[in-house]
Coordinates of N, CA, C and O in Angstrom, one line a residue:
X1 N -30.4 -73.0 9.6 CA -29.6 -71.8 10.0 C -28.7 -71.3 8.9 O -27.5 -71.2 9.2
X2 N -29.2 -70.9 7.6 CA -28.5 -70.1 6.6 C -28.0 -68.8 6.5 O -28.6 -67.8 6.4
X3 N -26.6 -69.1 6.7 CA -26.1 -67.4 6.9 C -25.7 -66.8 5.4 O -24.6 -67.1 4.8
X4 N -26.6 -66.0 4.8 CA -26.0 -65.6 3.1 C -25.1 -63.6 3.4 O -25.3 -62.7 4.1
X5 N -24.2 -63.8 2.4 CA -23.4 -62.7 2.5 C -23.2 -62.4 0.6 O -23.1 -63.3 -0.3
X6 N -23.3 -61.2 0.5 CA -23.0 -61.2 -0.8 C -21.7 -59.7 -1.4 O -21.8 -58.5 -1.3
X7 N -20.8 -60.4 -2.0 CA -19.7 -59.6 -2.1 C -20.4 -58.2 -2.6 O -21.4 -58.4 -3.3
X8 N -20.2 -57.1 -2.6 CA -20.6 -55.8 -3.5 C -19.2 -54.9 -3.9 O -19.1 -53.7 -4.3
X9 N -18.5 -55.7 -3.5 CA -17.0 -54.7 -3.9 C -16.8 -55.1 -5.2 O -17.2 -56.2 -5.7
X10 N -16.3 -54.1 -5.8 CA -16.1 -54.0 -7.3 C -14.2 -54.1 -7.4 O -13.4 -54.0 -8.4
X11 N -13.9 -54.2 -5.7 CA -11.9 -54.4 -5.7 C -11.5 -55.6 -6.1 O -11.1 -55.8 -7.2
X12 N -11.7 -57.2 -4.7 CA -11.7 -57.7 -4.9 C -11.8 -58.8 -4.2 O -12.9 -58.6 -3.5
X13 N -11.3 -60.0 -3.8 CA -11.9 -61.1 -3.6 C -12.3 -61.1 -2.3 O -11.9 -60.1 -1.7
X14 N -13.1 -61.9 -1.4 CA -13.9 -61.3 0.0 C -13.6 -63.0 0.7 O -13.8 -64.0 0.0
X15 N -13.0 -63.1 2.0 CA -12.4 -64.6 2.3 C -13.3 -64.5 3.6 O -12.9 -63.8 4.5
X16 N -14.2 -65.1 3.7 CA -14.8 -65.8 5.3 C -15.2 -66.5 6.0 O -16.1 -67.3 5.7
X17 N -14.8 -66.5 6.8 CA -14.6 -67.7 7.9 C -15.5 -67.7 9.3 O -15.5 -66.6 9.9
X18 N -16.3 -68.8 9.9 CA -16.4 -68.7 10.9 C -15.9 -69.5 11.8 O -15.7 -70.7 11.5
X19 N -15.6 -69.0 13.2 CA -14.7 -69.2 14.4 C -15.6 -69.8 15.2 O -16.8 -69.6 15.2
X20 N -14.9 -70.5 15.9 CA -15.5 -70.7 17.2 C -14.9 -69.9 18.4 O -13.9 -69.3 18.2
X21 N -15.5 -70.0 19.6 CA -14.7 -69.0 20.5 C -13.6 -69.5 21.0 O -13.3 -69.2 22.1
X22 N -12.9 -70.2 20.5 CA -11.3 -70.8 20.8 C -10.5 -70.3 19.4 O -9.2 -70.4 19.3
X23 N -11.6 -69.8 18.3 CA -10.4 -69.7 17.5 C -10.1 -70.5 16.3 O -9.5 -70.1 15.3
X24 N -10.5 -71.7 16.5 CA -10.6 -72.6 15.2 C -11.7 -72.4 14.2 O -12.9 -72.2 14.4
X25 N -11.2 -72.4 13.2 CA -12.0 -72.4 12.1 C -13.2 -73.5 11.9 O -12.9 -74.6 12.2
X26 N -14.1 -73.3 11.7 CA -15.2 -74.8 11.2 C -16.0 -74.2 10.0 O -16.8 -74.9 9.3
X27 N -15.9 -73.1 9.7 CA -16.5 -73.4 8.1 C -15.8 -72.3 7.4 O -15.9 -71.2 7.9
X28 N -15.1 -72.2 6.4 CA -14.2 -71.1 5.3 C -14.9 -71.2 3.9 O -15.0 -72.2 3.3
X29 N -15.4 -69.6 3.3 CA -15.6 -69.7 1.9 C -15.1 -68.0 1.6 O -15.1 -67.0 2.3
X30 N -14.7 -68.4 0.0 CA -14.6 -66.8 -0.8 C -15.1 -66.5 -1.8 O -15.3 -67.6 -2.4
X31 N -15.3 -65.7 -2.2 CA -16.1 -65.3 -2.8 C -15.6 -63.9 -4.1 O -15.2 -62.8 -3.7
X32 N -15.7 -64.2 -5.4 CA -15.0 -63.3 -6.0 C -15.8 -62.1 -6.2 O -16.6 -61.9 -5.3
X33 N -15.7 -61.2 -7.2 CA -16.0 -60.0 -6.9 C -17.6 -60.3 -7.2 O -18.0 -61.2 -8.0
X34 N -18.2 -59.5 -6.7 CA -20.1 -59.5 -7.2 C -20.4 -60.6 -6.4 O -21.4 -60.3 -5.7
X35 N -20.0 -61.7 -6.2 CA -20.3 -63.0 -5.6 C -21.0 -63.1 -4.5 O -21.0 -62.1 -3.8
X36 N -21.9 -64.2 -4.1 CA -22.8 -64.6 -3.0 C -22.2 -65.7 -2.2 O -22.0 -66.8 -2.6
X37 N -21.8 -65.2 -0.9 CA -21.3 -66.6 0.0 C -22.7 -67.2 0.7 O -23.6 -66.4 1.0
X38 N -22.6 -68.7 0.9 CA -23.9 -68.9 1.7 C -23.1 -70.1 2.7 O -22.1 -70.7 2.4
X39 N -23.8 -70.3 3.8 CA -23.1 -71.0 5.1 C -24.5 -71.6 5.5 O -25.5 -71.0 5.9
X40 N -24.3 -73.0 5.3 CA -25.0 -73.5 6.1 C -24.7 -74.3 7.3 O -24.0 -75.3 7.2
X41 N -25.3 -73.6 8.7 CA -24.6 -74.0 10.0 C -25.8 -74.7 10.6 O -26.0 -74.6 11.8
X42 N -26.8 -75.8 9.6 CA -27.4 -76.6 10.3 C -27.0 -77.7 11.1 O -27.9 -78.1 11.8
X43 N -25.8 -78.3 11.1 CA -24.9 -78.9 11.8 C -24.4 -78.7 12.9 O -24.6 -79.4 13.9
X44 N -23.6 -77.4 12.9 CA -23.1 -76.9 14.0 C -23.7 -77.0 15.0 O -25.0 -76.9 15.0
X45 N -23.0 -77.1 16.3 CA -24.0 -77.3 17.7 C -24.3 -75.3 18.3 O -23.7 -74.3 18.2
X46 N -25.3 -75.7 18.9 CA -25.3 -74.1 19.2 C -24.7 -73.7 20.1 O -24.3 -74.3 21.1
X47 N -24.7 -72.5 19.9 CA -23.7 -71.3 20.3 C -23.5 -70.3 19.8 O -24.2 -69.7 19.0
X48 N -21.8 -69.8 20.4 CA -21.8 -68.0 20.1 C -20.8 -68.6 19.0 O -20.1 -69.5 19.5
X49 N -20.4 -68.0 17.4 CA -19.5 -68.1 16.9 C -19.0 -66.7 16.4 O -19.8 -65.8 16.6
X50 N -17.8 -66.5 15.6 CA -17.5 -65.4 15.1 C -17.6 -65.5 14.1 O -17.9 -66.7 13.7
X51 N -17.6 -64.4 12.9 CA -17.9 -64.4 11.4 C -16.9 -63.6 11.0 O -17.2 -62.5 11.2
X52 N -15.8 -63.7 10.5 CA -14.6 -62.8 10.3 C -14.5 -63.0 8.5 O -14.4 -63.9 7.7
X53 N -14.8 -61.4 8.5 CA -14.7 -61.0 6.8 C -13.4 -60.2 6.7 O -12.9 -59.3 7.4
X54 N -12.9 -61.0 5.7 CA -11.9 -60.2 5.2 C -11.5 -59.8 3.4 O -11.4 -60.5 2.4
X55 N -11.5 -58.4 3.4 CA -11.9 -57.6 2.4 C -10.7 -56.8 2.0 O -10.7 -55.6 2.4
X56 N -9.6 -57.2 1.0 CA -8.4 -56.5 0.5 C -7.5 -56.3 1.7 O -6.8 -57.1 2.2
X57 N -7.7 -54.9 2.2 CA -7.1 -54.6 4.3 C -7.7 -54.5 5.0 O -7.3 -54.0 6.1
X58 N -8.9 -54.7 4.9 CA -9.9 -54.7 6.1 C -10.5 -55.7 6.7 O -11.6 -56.1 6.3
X59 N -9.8 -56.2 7.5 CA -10.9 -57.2 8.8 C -12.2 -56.4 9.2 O -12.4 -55.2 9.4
X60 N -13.1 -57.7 9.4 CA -14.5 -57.4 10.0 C -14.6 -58.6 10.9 O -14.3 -59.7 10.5
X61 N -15.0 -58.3 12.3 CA -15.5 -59.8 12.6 C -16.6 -59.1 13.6 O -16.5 -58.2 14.5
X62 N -17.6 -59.9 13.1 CA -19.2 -59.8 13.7 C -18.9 -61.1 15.0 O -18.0 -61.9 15.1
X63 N -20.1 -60.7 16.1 CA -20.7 -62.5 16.8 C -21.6 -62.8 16.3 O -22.4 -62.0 15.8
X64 N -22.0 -64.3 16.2 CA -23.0 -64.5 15.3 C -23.8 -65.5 17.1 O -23.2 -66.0 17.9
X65 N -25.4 -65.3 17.0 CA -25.3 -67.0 17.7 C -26.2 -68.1 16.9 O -27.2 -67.9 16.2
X66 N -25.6 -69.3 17.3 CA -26.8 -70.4 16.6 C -27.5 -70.8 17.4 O -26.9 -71.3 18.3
X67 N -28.7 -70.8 17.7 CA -29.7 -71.7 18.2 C -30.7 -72.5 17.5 O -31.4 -73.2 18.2

């Protein structure tokens, strides 16, 4: 279950995290400019998680699910 993201901002650094639906964190990576994040959630048990990108002032947060 590999989730790959790849920075394309030329601003700057890209911080993301995915949530569980309570809110805690279980996996955080960043990524500097140009950069490729990759997440592997073969571990994780399945479910609905969140994917919260954060980009200079902009929050993003996707649902992701694992099965």
């Amino acid at each position: 279950n590999p989730i790959a993201l790849t920075n394309a901002t030329a601003e700057s650094l890209v911080n993301v995290q995915i949530l569980d639906l309570k809110g805690q964190s279980v996996n955080y990576r960043s990524s500097k400019i140009n950069g490729r994040i990759e997440f592997d959630l073969s571990e994780q048990q399945k479910g609905i998680y969140l994917l919260k990108i954060i980009c200079a002032e902009e929050v993003q947060i996707m649902r992701i699910e694992i099965q």
